[in-house]
């Protein structure tokens, strides 16, 4: 029964992602009431009264259990990684270093650039339109006017921070699957995925302070501590558990179950982010367009950049591994970081990114499949020419 569940999650993961996003939006929309708007224009006392008597969103209930969900999501990922896999890095130092650089550095700088464009293009018009909509407040309650203006400004900077966060997280485990389906260099994809996952807790705080420090205040030490006990320790714990159990029995049959547990935990976190973000977006409709435009651009650019940078330096098989390992980001990890180290709408771009990352992976699968066929045809033609 458990293994049937794991198989179902593996085969229907894309549908589960889309379903959870739709469910989060629908429930958030149906539970949105005029009180959600009124409480933003009243005193803290009445705001607390309104929140006490209105039902909590399911996403808000899940938010209270964020840390356990993140740990449950990350630990099984660690179980799928072996210490031996890091030995593979020594066999292909060039590919491993290239993958790390493109995934963690190029991806981070690229997302920072998009977030900067997002702020420079959308912030002036969004804030000016929002200011006009709440202008009557200035006469009756200047304090509330300033509070709402600051909140809207924070919403924009939080979305920009979420965009940067997408670029800083490690390679997605699903990159290994896509690499295998395309007959790419799977060992290289495994090494990059495992390597970035271990390095990430040490590098992400630095990258976020460097690239997003101008948007929001970031406590790098606290972020590292959060990453330590929600990412690094669960990963190492999962690896050690696999090492221990692997001495006595075959752990291969447990791996699909681990992937399923991680996937379901990520879906809960994603649902929570979308569900709690819907009321904010309904009150600030002008945020929807900039949010979607920014997310749409991220993954095609990441995939294309990784492909262009790697195709002249590596074989086609390695190019496939590097393209997917650099283009696909571990968005579940990003959700965990957003939930434990940030507040507000930081997790919203990450949650929406699940759909666009999946769509981009499918499009590049079709493109690389055709290229693979062309390479095979050229190889066969060369062989026939040699025989003649």
GROMACS .gro file of C-alpha atoms in nm:
model
  388
    1UNK     CA    1   0.000   0.000   0.000
    2UNK     CA    2   0.277   0.243   0.096
    3UNK     CA    3   0.472   0.168  -0.220
    4UNK     CA    4   0.161   0.213  -0.433
    5UNK     CA    5   0.124   0.556  -0.273
    6UNK     CA    6   0.488   0.639  -0.354
    7UNK     CA    7   0.438   0.523  -0.712
    8UNK     CA    8   0.123   0.735  -0.743
    9UNK     CA    9   0.303   1.046  -0.615
   10UNK     CA   10   0.593   0.987  -0.853
   11UNK     CA   11   0.369   0.944  -1.157
   12UNK     CA   12   0.122   1.220  -1.072
   13UNK     CA   13   0.352   1.476  -0.909
   14UNK     CA   14   0.287   1.739  -1.176
   15UNK     CA   15  -0.089   1.702  -1.135
   16UNK     CA   16  -0.059   1.718  -0.756
   17UNK     CA   17   0.137   2.046  -0.783
   18UNK     CA   18  -0.120   2.207  -1.012
   19UNK     CA   19  -0.410   2.075  -0.802
   20UNK     CA   20  -0.265   2.212  -0.478
   21UNK     CA   21  -0.207   2.552  -0.639
   22UNK     CA   22  -0.565   2.565  -0.769
   23UNK     CA   23  -0.703   2.445  -0.435
   24UNK     CA   24  -0.501   2.706  -0.246
   25UNK     CA   25  -0.629   2.984  -0.472
   26UNK     CA   26  -0.993   2.866  -0.463
   27UNK     CA   27  -1.005   2.824  -0.084
   28UNK     CA   28  -0.828   3.157  -0.032
   29UNK     CA   29  -1.074   3.328  -0.266
   30UNK     CA   30  -1.385   3.167  -0.112
   31UNK     CA   31  -1.274   3.254   0.242
   32UNK     CA   32  -1.192   3.613   0.149
   33UNK     CA   33  -1.447   3.846   0.309
   34UNK     CA   34  -1.494   4.224   0.339
   35UNK     CA   35  -1.352   4.191   0.691
   36UNK     CA   36  -1.011   4.114   0.535
   37UNK     CA   37  -1.016   4.459   0.376
   38UNK     CA   38  -1.171   4.641   0.672
   39UNK     CA   39  -0.909   4.518   0.919
   40UNK     CA   40  -0.636   4.695   0.719
   41UNK     CA   41  -0.812   5.027   0.776
   42UNK     CA   42  -0.883   5.001   1.145
   43UNK     CA   43  -0.695   5.017   1.475
   44UNK     CA   44  -0.483   4.725   1.604
   45UNK     CA   45  -0.746   4.645   1.870
   46UNK     CA   46  -1.031   4.605   1.621
   47UNK     CA   47  -0.799   4.421   1.383
   48UNK     CA   48  -0.730   4.162   1.654
   49UNK     CA   49  -1.103   4.133   1.726
   50UNK     CA   50  -1.179   4.070   1.358
   51UNK     CA   51  -0.901   3.810   1.331
   52UNK     CA   52  -1.029   3.636   1.645
   53UNK     CA   53  -1.384   3.594   1.510
   54UNK     CA   54  -1.298   3.512   1.147
   55UNK     CA   55  -1.188   3.156   1.059
   56UNK     CA   56  -0.822   3.092   0.988
   57UNK     CA   57  -0.717   2.989   0.639
   58UNK     CA   58  -0.591   2.629   0.612
   59UNK     CA   59  -0.259   2.776   0.498
   60UNK     CA   60  -0.234   2.978   0.821
   61UNK     CA   61  -0.283   2.659   1.024
   62UNK     CA   62  -0.008   2.485   0.826
   63UNK     CA   63   0.221   2.786   0.880
   64UNK     CA   64   0.226   2.707   1.253
   65UNK     CA   65   0.392   2.375   1.173
   66UNK     CA   66   0.642   2.501   0.916
   67UNK     CA   67   0.961   2.377   1.082
   68UNK     CA   68   0.845   2.014   1.126
   69UNK     CA   69   0.719   2.013   0.766
   70UNK     CA   70   1.053   2.143   0.636
   71UNK     CA   71   1.249   1.882   0.833
   72UNK     CA   72   1.015   1.603   0.715
   73UNK     CA   73   1.070   1.726   0.360
   74UNK     CA   74   1.451   1.757   0.378
   75UNK     CA   75   1.550   1.445   0.575
   76UNK     CA   76   1.423   1.196   0.310
   77UNK     CA   77   1.621   1.393   0.049
   78UNK     CA   78   1.932   1.318   0.254
   79UNK     CA   79   1.843   0.948   0.256
   80UNK     CA   80   1.862   0.945  -0.126
   81UNK     CA   81   2.223   1.078  -0.117
   82UNK     CA   82   2.527   0.863  -0.043
   83UNK     CA   83   2.870   0.967   0.079
   84UNK     CA   84   3.012   0.763  -0.207
   85UNK     CA   85   2.841   0.991  -0.460
   86UNK     CA   86   3.078   1.272  -0.360
   87UNK     CA   87   3.368   1.057  -0.477
   88UNK     CA   88   3.225   1.098  -0.824
   89UNK     CA   89   3.313   1.467  -0.811
   90UNK     CA   90   3.681   1.376  -0.819
   91UNK     CA   91   3.630   1.191  -1.148
   92UNK     CA   92   3.492   1.499  -1.322
   93UNK     CA   93   3.622   1.805  -1.140
   94UNK     CA   94   3.560   2.029  -1.441
   95UNK     CA   95   3.194   1.933  -1.475
   96UNK     CA   96   3.133   1.944  -1.100
   97UNK     CA   97   3.289   2.291  -1.056
   98UNK     CA   98   3.109   2.420  -1.365
   99UNK     CA   99   2.777   2.291  -1.232
  100UNK     CA  100   2.832   2.450  -0.891
  101UNK     CA  101   2.931   2.784  -1.044
  102UNK     CA  102   2.638   2.803  -1.285
  103UNK     CA  103   2.383   2.675  -1.033
  104UNK     CA  104   2.478   2.883  -0.731
  105UNK     CA  105   2.650   3.192  -0.873
  106UNK     CA  106   2.512   3.251  -1.223
  107UNK     CA  107   2.162   3.153  -1.109
  108UNK     CA  108   2.180   3.387  -0.810
  109UNK     CA  109   2.307   3.687  -1.007
  110UNK     CA  110   2.051   3.625  -1.281
  111UNK     CA  111   1.760   3.620  -1.036
  112UNK     CA  112   1.898   3.929  -0.862
  113UNK     CA  113   1.902   4.107  -1.200
  114UNK     CA  114   1.541   4.009  -1.267
  115UNK     CA  115   1.435   4.121  -0.920
  116UNK     CA  116   1.608   4.457  -0.972
  117UNK     CA  117   1.427   4.503  -1.303
  118UNK     CA  118   1.104   4.400  -1.131
  119UNK     CA  119   1.145   4.673  -0.869
  120UNK     CA  120   1.257   4.945  -1.110
  121UNK     CA  121   0.980   4.875  -1.363
  122UNK     CA  122   0.682   4.791  -1.145
  123UNK     CA  123   0.740   4.965  -0.811
  124UNK     CA  124   0.680   5.330  -0.920
  125UNK     CA  125   0.351   5.261  -1.102
  126UNK     CA  126   0.225   5.012  -0.843
  127UNK     CA  127   0.295   5.244  -0.551
  128UNK     CA  128   0.148   5.549  -0.726
  129UNK     CA  129  -0.175   5.364  -0.813
  130UNK     CA  130  -0.198   5.224  -0.462
  131UNK     CA  131  -0.141   5.569  -0.310
  132UNK     CA  132  -0.428   5.713  -0.515
  133UNK     CA  133  -0.658   5.431  -0.400
  134UNK     CA  134  -0.594   5.501  -0.029
  135UNK     CA  135  -0.560   5.881  -0.057
  136UNK     CA  136  -0.887   5.948   0.135
  137UNK     CA  137  -0.722   5.789   0.440
  138UNK     CA  138  -0.469   6.071   0.453
  139UNK     CA  139  -0.737   6.314   0.565
  140UNK     CA  140  -0.908   6.091   0.823
  141UNK     CA  141  -0.622   5.879   0.957
  142UNK     CA  142  -0.268   5.968   0.842
  143UNK     CA  143  -0.119   5.687   1.053
  144UNK     CA  144  -0.322   5.421   0.872
  145UNK     CA  145  -0.231   5.582   0.539
  146UNK     CA  146   0.140   5.553   0.616
  147UNK     CA  147   0.098   5.199   0.751
  148UNK     CA  148  -0.079   5.078   0.436
  149UNK     CA  149   0.174   5.251   0.210
  150UNK     CA  150   0.463   5.087   0.397
  151UNK     CA  151   0.288   4.749   0.379
  152UNK     CA  152   0.251   4.780   0.002
  153UNK     CA  153   0.617   4.877  -0.030
  154UNK     CA  154   0.710   4.574   0.181
  155UNK     CA  155   0.495   4.348  -0.038
  156UNK     CA  156   0.696   4.449  -0.345
  157UNK     CA  157   1.034   4.407  -0.175
  158UNK     CA  158   0.927   4.069  -0.036
  159UNK     CA  159   0.837   3.945  -0.384
  160UNK     CA  160   1.176   4.069  -0.510
  161UNK     CA  161   1.346   3.885  -0.223
  162UNK     CA  162   1.160   3.566  -0.317
  163UNK     CA  163   1.291   3.599  -0.673
  164UNK     CA  164   1.649   3.626  -0.545
  165UNK     CA  165   1.594   3.328  -0.315
  166UNK     CA  166   1.499   3.108  -0.612
  167UNK     CA  167   1.841   3.170  -0.763
  168UNK     CA  168   2.039   3.088  -0.448
  169UNK     CA  169   1.894   2.745  -0.365
  170UNK     CA  170   2.060   2.416  -0.476
  171UNK     CA  171   1.983   2.200  -0.777
  172UNK     CA  172   1.654   2.011  -0.779
  173UNK     CA  173   1.656   1.637  -0.725
  174UNK     CA  174   1.418   1.607  -1.021
  175UNK     CA  175   1.707   1.721  -1.243
  176UNK     CA  176   1.850   1.370  -1.201
  177UNK     CA  177   1.527   1.216  -1.331
  178UNK     CA  178   1.511   1.443  -1.635
  179UNK     CA  179   1.879   1.378  -1.708
  180UNK     CA  180   1.815   1.003  -1.698
  181UNK     CA  181   1.511   1.026  -1.926
  182UNK     CA  182   1.720   1.217  -2.182
  183UNK     CA  183   2.006   0.965  -2.152
  184UNK     CA  184   2.235   1.233  -2.009
  185UNK     CA  185   2.523   1.200  -1.763
  186UNK     CA  186   2.327   1.088  -1.454
  187UNK     CA  187   2.632   1.052  -1.221
  188UNK     CA  188   2.725   1.415  -1.291
  189UNK     CA  189   2.369   1.529  -1.216
  190UNK     CA  190   2.372   1.331  -0.889
  191UNK     CA  191   2.703   1.484  -0.780
  192UNK     CA  192   2.590   1.840  -0.859
  193UNK     CA  193   2.257   1.790  -0.680
  194UNK     CA  194   2.423   1.642  -0.370
  195UNK     CA  195   2.710   1.892  -0.369
  196UNK     CA  196   2.491   2.200  -0.397
  197UNK     CA  197   2.260   2.064  -0.126
  198UNK     CA  198   2.549   2.033   0.123
  199UNK     CA  199   2.713   2.365   0.030
  200UNK     CA  200   2.386   2.564   0.022
  201UNK     CA  201   2.343   2.623   0.399
  202UNK     CA  202   2.685   2.790   0.413
  203UNK     CA  203   2.645   2.993   0.092
  204UNK     CA  204   2.278   3.101   0.091
  205UNK     CA  205   2.302   3.348   0.387
  206UNK     CA  206   2.600   3.521   0.222
  207UNK     CA  207   2.429   3.536  -0.119
  208UNK     CA  208   2.103   3.666   0.027
  209UNK     CA  209   2.276   3.943   0.224
  210UNK     CA  210   2.486   4.035  -0.080
  211UNK     CA  211   2.204   4.031  -0.337
  212UNK     CA  212   1.885   4.097  -0.140
  213UNK     CA  213   2.022   4.300   0.151
  214UNK     CA  214   1.919   4.619  -0.027
  215UNK     CA  215   1.555   4.499  -0.041
  216UNK     CA  216   1.501   4.365   0.310
  217UNK     CA  217   1.685   4.339   0.640
  218UNK     CA  218   1.845   3.994   0.661
  219UNK     CA  219   1.989   3.839   0.976
  220UNK     CA  220   2.256   3.619   0.816
  221UNK     CA  221   2.351   3.448   1.144
  222UNK     CA  222   1.991   3.357   1.225
  223UNK     CA  223   1.936   3.239   0.869
  224UNK     CA  224   2.242   3.014   0.892
  225UNK     CA  225   2.115   2.871   1.221
  226UNK     CA  226   1.775   2.804   1.061
  227UNK     CA  227   1.943   2.639   0.762
  228UNK     CA  228   2.162   2.438   0.995
  229UNK     CA  229   1.877   2.264   1.176
  230UNK     CA  230   1.620   2.259   0.895
  231UNK     CA  231   1.846   2.169   0.599
  232UNK     CA  232   2.202   2.063   0.681
  233UNK     CA  233   2.138   1.846   0.988
  234UNK     CA  234   1.836   1.665   0.834
  235UNK     CA  235   2.038   1.605   0.515
  236UNK     CA  236   2.335   1.464   0.707
  237UNK     CA  237   2.099   1.266   0.930
  238UNK     CA  238   1.935   1.109   0.626
  239UNK     CA  239   2.273   1.025   0.473
  240UNK     CA  240   2.400   0.867   0.796
  241UNK     CA  241   2.079   0.666   0.835
  242UNK     CA  242   2.116   0.532   0.482
  243UNK     CA  243   2.480   0.444   0.552
  244UNK     CA  244   2.378   0.254   0.866
  245UNK     CA  245   2.079   0.072   0.717
  246UNK     CA  246   2.265   0.004   0.391
  247UNK     CA  247   2.511  -0.221   0.574
  248UNK     CA  248   2.234  -0.463   0.671
  249UNK     CA  249   1.983  -0.446   0.386
  250UNK     CA  250   1.913  -0.308   0.041
  251UNK     CA  251   1.781   0.047   0.075
  252UNK     CA  252   1.682   0.079  -0.289
  253UNK     CA  253   1.319  -0.009  -0.222
  254UNK     CA  254   1.289   0.279   0.027
  255UNK     CA  255   1.407   0.551  -0.213
  256UNK     CA  256   1.075   0.602  -0.398
  257UNK     CA  257   0.902   0.634  -0.059
  258UNK     CA  258   1.154   0.899   0.051
  259UNK     CA  259   1.092   1.097  -0.267
  260UNK     CA  260   0.715   1.073  -0.213
  261UNK     CA  261   0.737   1.196   0.149
  262UNK     CA  262   0.951   1.494   0.041
  263UNK     CA  263   0.711   1.571  -0.243
  264UNK     CA  264   0.399   1.565  -0.022
  265UNK     CA  265   0.565   1.787   0.241
  266UNK     CA  266   0.664   2.032  -0.033
  267UNK     CA  267   0.306   2.033  -0.163
  268UNK     CA  268   0.176   2.122   0.185
  269UNK     CA  269   0.425   2.410   0.209
  270UNK     CA  270   0.336   2.527  -0.140
  271UNK     CA  271  -0.037   2.515  -0.062
  272UNK     CA  272   0.024   2.718   0.254
  273UNK     CA  273   0.218   2.986   0.063
  274UNK     CA  274  -0.044   3.021  -0.208
  275UNK     CA  275  -0.340   3.003   0.029
  276UNK     CA  276  -0.209   3.275   0.262
  277UNK     CA  277  -0.094   3.490  -0.031
  278UNK     CA  278  -0.434   3.500  -0.203
  279UNK     CA  279  -0.596   3.754   0.037
  280UNK     CA  280  -0.296   3.986  -0.002
  281UNK     CA  281  -0.317   3.965  -0.382
  282UNK     CA  282  -0.695   4.019  -0.380
  283UNK     CA  283  -0.640   4.339  -0.181
  284UNK     CA  284  -0.353   4.440  -0.413
  285UNK     CA  285  -0.449   4.324  -0.762
  286UNK     CA  286  -0.171   4.534  -0.913
  287UNK     CA  287   0.083   4.286  -0.771
  288UNK     CA  288  -0.041   3.993  -0.982
  289UNK     CA  289   0.100   4.103  -1.320
  290UNK     CA  290   0.455   4.185  -1.200
  291UNK     CA  291   0.463   3.861  -1.000
  292UNK     CA  292   0.371   3.641  -1.298
  293UNK     CA  293   0.589   3.828  -1.550
  294UNK     CA  294   0.897   3.791  -1.328
  295UNK     CA  295   0.840   3.420  -1.260
  296UNK     CA  296   0.773   3.341  -1.628
  297UNK     CA  297   1.117   3.473  -1.724
  298UNK     CA  298   1.332   3.304  -1.458
  299UNK     CA  299   1.339   2.941  -1.564
  300UNK     CA  300   1.366   2.977  -1.944
  301UNK     CA  301   1.662   3.212  -1.892
  302UNK     CA  302   1.823   2.974  -1.639
  303UNK     CA  303   1.784   2.675  -1.870
  304UNK     CA  304   1.899   2.862  -2.179
  305UNK     CA  305   2.201   3.017  -2.002
  306UNK     CA  306   2.312   2.680  -1.864
  307UNK     CA  307   2.276   2.518  -2.206
  308UNK     CA  308   2.464   2.792  -2.394
  309UNK     CA  309   2.748   2.803  -2.139
  310UNK     CA  310   2.796   2.425  -2.132
  311UNK     CA  311   2.740   2.306  -2.489
  312UNK     CA  312   3.082   2.417  -2.622
  313UNK     CA  313   3.277   2.283  -2.325
  314UNK     CA  314   3.119   1.942  -2.269
  315UNK     CA  315   2.972   1.645  -2.451
  316UNK     CA  316   2.600   1.633  -2.521
  317UNK     CA  317   2.536   1.395  -2.228
  318UNK     CA  318   2.713   1.627  -1.984
  319UNK     CA  319   2.537   1.928  -2.135
  320UNK     CA  320   2.201   1.766  -2.060
  321UNK     CA  321   2.305   1.706  -1.697
  322UNK     CA  322   2.440   2.059  -1.656
  323UNK     CA  323   2.137   2.220  -1.821
  324UNK     CA  324   1.887   2.050  -1.591
  325UNK     CA  325   2.106   2.069  -1.278
  326UNK     CA  326   2.148   2.444  -1.327
  327UNK     CA  327   1.806   2.525  -1.470
  328UNK     CA  328   1.600   2.337  -1.213
  329UNK     CA  329   1.607   2.475  -0.860
  330UNK     CA  330   1.513   2.295  -0.539
  331UNK     CA  331   1.200   2.500  -0.483
  332UNK     CA  332   1.092   2.289  -0.182
  333UNK     CA  333   1.413   2.400  -0.008
  334UNK     CA  334   1.340   2.761  -0.110
  335UNK     CA  335   0.991   2.728   0.039
  336UNK     CA  336   1.141   2.599   0.362
  337UNK     CA  337   1.387   2.889   0.383
  338UNK     CA  338   1.117   3.144   0.302
  339UNK     CA  339   0.890   2.999   0.570
  340UNK     CA  340   1.154   2.979   0.844
  341UNK     CA  341   1.371   3.287   0.775
  342UNK     CA  342   1.133   3.537   0.616
  343UNK     CA  343   0.778   3.662   0.649
  344UNK     CA  344   0.509   3.794   0.418
  345UNK     CA  345   0.512   3.728   0.044
  346UNK     CA  346   0.869   3.597   0.009
  347UNK     CA  347   0.743   3.242  -0.040
  348UNK     CA  348   0.478   3.338  -0.298
  349UNK     CA  349   0.711   3.365  -0.604
  350UNK     CA  350   0.863   3.031  -0.504
  351UNK     CA  351   0.522   2.861  -0.485
  352UNK     CA  352   0.413   3.001  -0.823
  353UNK     CA  353   0.753   2.902  -0.964
  354UNK     CA  354   0.673   2.531  -0.929
  355UNK     CA  355   0.439   2.545  -1.229
  356UNK     CA  356   0.667   2.748  -1.455
  357UNK     CA  357   0.973   2.538  -1.368
  358UNK     CA  358   0.781   2.223  -1.460
  359UNK     CA  359   0.661   2.374  -1.790
  360UNK     CA  360   1.014   2.490  -1.880
  361UNK     CA  361   1.155   2.144  -1.803
  362UNK     CA  362   0.901   1.987  -2.039
  363UNK     CA  363   0.977   2.235  -2.320
  364UNK     CA  364   1.353   2.179  -2.291
  365UNK     CA  365   1.293   1.804  -2.281
  366UNK     CA  366   1.134   1.828  -2.626
  367UNK     CA  367   1.416   2.049  -2.758
  368UNK     CA  368   1.699   1.835  -2.620
  369UNK     CA  369   1.527   1.517  -2.736
  370UNK     CA  370   1.535   1.647  -3.092
  371UNK     CA  371   1.899   1.749  -3.053
  372UNK     CA  372   1.980   1.404  -2.916
  373UNK     CA  373   1.818   1.247  -3.221
  374UNK     CA  374   2.020   1.476  -3.450
  375UNK     CA  375   2.342   1.377  -3.270
  376UNK     CA  376   2.257   1.008  -3.311
  377UNK     CA  377   2.181   1.056  -3.681
  378UNK     CA  378   2.511   1.238  -3.734
  379UNK     CA  379   2.696   0.960  -3.549
  380UNK     CA  380   2.531   0.690  -3.763
  381UNK     CA  381   2.607   0.885  -4.080
  382UNK     CA  382   2.972   0.916  -3.976
  383UNK     CA  383   2.989   0.541  -3.906
  384UNK     CA  384   2.840   0.457  -4.246
  385UNK     CA  385   3.085   0.694  -4.414
  386UNK     CA  386   3.374   0.523  -4.234
  387UNK     CA  387   3.256   0.178  -4.347
  388UNK     CA  388   3.244   0.295  -4.707
   0.00000   0.00000   0.00000
